[in-house]
Tab-separated table of C-alpha atoms in Angstrom:
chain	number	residue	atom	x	y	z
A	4	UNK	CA	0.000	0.000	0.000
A	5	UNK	CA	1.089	3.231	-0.769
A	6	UNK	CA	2.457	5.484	2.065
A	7	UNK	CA	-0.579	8.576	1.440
A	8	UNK	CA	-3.149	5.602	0.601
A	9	UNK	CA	-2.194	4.196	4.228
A	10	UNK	CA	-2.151	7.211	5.610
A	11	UNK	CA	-5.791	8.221	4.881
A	12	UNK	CA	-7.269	5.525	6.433
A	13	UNK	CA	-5.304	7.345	9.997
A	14	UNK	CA	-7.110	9.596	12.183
A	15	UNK	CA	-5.646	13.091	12.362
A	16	UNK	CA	-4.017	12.773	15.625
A	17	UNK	CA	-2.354	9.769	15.088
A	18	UNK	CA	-0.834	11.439	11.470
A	19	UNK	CA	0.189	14.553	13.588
A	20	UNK	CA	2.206	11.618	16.344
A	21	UNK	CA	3.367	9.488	13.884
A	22	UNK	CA	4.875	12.764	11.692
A	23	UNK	CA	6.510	13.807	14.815
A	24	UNK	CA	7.284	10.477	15.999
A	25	UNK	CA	9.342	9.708	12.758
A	26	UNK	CA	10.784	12.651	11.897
A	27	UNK	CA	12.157	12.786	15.822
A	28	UNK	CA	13.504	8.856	15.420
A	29	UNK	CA	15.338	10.155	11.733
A	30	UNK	CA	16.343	13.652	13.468
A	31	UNK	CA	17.832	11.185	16.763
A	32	UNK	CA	20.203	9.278	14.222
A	33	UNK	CA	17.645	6.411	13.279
A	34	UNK	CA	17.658	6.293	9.381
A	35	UNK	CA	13.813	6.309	8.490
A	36	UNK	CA	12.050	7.769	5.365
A	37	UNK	CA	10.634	11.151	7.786
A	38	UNK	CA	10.701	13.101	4.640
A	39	UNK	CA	8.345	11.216	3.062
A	40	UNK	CA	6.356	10.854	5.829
A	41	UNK	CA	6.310	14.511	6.058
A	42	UNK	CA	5.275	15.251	2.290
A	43	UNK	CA	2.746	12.418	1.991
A	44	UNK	CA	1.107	13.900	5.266
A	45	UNK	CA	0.899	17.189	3.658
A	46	UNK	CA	-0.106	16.418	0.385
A	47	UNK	CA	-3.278	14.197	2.366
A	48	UNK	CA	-3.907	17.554	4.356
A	49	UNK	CA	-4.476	19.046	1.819
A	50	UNK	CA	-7.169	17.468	0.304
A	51	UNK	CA	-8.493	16.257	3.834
A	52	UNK	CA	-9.767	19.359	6.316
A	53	UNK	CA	-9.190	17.041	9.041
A	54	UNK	CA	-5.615	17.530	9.282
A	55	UNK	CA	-4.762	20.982	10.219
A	56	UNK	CA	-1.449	21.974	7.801
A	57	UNK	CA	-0.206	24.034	10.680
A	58	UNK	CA	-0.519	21.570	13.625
A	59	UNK	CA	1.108	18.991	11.347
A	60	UNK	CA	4.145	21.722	10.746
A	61	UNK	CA	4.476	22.702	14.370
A	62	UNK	CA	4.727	18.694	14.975
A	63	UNK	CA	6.959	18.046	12.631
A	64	UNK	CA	9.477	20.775	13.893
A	65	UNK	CA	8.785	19.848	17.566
A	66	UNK	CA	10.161	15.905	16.330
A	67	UNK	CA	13.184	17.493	14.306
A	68	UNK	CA	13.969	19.935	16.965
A	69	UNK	CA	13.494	17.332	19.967
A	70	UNK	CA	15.158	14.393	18.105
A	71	UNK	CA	18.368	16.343	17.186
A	72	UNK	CA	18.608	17.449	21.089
A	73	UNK	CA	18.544	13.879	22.178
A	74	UNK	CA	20.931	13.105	19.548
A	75	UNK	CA	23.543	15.959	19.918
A	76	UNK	CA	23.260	14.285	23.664
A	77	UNK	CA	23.847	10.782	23.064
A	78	UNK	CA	26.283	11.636	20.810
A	79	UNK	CA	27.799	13.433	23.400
A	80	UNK	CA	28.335	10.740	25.836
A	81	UNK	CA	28.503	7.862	23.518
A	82	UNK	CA	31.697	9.985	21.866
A	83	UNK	CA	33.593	8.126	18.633
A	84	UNK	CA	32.568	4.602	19.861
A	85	UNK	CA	28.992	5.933	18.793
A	86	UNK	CA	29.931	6.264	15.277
A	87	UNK	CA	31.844	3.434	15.297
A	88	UNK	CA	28.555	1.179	16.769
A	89	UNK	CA	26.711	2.945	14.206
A	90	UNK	CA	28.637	1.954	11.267
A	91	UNK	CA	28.123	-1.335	12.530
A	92	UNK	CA	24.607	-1.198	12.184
A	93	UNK	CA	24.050	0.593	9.233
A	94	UNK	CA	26.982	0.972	7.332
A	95	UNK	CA	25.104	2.466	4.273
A	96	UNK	CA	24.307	5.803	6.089
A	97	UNK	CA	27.215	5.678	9.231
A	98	UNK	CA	30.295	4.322	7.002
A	99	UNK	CA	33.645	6.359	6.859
A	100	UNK	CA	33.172	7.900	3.748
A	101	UNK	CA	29.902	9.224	5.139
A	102	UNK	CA	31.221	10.115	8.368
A	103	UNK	CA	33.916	11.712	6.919
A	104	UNK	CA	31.942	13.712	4.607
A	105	UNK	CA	30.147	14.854	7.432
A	106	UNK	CA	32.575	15.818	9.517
A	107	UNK	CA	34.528	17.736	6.752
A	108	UNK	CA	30.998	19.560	6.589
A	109	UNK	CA	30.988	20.924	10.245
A	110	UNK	CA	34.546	21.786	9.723
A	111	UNK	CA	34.108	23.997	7.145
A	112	UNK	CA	30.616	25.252	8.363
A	113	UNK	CA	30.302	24.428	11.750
A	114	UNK	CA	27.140	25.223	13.528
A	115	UNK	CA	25.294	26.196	10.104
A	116	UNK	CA	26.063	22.725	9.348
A	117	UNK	CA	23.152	22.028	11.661
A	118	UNK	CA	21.103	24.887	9.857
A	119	UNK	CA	21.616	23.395	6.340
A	120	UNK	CA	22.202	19.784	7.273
A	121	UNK	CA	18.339	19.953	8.048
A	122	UNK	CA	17.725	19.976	3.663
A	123	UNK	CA	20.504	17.540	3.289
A	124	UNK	CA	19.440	13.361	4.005
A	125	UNK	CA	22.705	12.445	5.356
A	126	UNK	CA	23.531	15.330	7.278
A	127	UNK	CA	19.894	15.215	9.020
A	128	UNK	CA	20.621	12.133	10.070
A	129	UNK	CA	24.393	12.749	11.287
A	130	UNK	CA	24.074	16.470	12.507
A	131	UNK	CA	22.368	15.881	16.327
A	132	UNK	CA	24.642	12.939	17.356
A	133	UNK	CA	28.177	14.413	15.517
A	134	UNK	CA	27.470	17.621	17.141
A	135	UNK	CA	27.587	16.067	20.443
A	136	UNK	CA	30.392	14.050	19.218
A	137	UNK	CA	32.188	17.099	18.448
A	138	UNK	CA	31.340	18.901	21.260
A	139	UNK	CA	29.805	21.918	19.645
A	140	UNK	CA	28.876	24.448	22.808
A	141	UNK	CA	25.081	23.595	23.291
A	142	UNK	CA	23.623	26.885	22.754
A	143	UNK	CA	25.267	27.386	19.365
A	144	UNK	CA	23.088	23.912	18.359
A	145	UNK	CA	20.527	24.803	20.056
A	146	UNK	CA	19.802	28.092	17.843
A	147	UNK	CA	20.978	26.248	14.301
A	148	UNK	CA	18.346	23.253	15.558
A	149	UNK	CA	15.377	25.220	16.392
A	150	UNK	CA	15.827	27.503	13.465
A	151	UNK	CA	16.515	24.522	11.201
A	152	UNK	CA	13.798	22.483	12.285
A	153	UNK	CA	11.236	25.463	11.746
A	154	UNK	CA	12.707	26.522	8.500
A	155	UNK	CA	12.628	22.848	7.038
A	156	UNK	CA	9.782	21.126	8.445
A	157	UNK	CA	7.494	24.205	8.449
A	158	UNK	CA	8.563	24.873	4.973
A	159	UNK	CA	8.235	21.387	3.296
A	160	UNK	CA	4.617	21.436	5.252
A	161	UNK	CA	3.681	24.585	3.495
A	162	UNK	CA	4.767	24.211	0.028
A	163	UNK	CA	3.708	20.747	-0.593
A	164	UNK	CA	0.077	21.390	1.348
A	165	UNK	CA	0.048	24.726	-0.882
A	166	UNK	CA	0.792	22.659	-3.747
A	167	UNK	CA	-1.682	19.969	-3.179
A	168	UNK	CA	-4.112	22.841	-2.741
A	169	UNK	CA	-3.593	24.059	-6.055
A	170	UNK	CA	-3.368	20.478	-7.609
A	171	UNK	CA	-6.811	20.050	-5.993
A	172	UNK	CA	-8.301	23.421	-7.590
A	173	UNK	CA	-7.060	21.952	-11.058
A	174	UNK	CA	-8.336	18.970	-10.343
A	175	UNK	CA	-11.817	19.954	-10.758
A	176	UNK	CA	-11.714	22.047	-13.705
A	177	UNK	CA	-9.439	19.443	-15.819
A	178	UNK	CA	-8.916	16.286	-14.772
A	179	UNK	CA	-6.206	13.683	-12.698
A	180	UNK	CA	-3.460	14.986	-14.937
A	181	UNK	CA	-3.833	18.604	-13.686
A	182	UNK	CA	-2.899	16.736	-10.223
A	183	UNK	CA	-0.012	14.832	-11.164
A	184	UNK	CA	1.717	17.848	-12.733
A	185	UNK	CA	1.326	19.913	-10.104
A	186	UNK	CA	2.656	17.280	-6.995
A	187	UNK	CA	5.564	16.748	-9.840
A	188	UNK	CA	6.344	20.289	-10.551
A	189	UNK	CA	6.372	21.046	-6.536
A	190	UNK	CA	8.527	17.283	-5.945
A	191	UNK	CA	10.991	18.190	-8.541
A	192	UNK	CA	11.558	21.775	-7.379
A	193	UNK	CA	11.894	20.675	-3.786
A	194	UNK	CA	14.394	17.832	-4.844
A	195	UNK	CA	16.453	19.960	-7.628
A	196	UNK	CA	17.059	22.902	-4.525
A	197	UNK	CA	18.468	19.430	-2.639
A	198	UNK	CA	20.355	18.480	-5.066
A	199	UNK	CA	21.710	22.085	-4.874
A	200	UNK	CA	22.518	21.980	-1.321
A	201	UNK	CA	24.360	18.727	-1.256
A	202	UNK	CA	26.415	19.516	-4.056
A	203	UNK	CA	27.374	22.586	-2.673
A	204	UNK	CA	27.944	20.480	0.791
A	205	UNK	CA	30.085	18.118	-0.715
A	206	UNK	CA	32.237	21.121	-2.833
A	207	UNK	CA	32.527	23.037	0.110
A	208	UNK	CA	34.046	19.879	1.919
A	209	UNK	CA	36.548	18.704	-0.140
A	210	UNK	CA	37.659	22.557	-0.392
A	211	UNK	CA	41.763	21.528	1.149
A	212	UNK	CA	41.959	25.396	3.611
A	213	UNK	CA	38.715	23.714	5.563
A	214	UNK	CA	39.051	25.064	8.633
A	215	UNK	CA	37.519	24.131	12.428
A	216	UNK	CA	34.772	25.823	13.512
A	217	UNK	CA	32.990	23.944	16.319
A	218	UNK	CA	34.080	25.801	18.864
């Protein structure tokens, strides 16, 4: 079953939980699909006046902001033997090329690493529990991961429920095809801006006069 099919047939409250929920376990250092989540969710608001857009926004945000603080902690005290658990585990997301990649990143950015890691998969996953890791002062993360979470999860919600909005609109003065377009047009602008951002995280990386800025 397909994710939005599955998720209409889930009362409001448990969407706005499971969003959350998700989101927080991907934010934590759990690899899970929370952007998808997040888009289907919006895309079913809407069309469905059950699910308030910016309830579902403010709990999405509350699960990225929450699950990178736990994170940054646990990364914290678990220290390098974290990463090296984690690469364990899931080697596809938490190998050394990955973690190197990542850490190159907060070099060269440091705490707006945590800002833009928020658009980036990998770094979303990575940027709570290497912060802690790294020992990046607290308040520093705290500011990138509040403003991060807002800006990403509060924008996603928005464009893709505006989007969907539209799409609906067309949908009754054309036909099914006035639908598809739009959710394309708004999928391929959000992932061609990601694209964007990761190539510009990865240049910006391998740039040699990197240089620390944690602390």
């Amino acid at each position: 079953m397909h994710v939005q099919e599955w998720l209409e047939t889930v009362p409001a409250v448990s969407i706005y939980l499971l969003v959350g929920v998700v989101i927080g376990l991907e934010s934590l250092g759990i690899p899970l699909p929370g952007e998808i989540i997040l888009v289907s969710s919006a895309l079913l608001a809407s069309q469905h006046g059950d699910i308030d857009p910016v309830v579902l926004g403010a709990c999405a945000s509350a699960g990225a902001i929450i699950g990178d603080s736990i994170g940054y902690a646990i990364g914290r005290r678990g220290g390098r033997p974290l990463l090296a658990w984690l690469g364990g585990r899931f080697p596809k997301h938490f190998g050394e090329p990955q973690i190197a990649l990542a850490e190159r990143s907060f070099e060269k950015w440091g705490v707006w690493a945590v800002f833009f890691g928020r658009f980036v998969a990998l770094l979303r996953i990575f940027a709570g529990p290497l912060a802690g890791v790294l020992h990046m002062p607290y308040w520093k993360f705290l500011i990138a991961n509040v403003l991060g979470g807002i800006v990403w999860a509060g924008g996603t919600t928005a464009v893709i429920y505006s989007v969907g909005v539209v799409a609906e609109a067309w949908l009754k003065r054309f036909s099914w095809l006035g639908l598809v377009a739009a959710v394309l047009i708004g999928l391929t602008s959000m992932l061609v801006l990601k694209n964007r951002a990761k190539k510009a995280a990865e240049q910006s990386a391998a740039e040699p006069d990197a240089v620390p800025a944690v602390d």
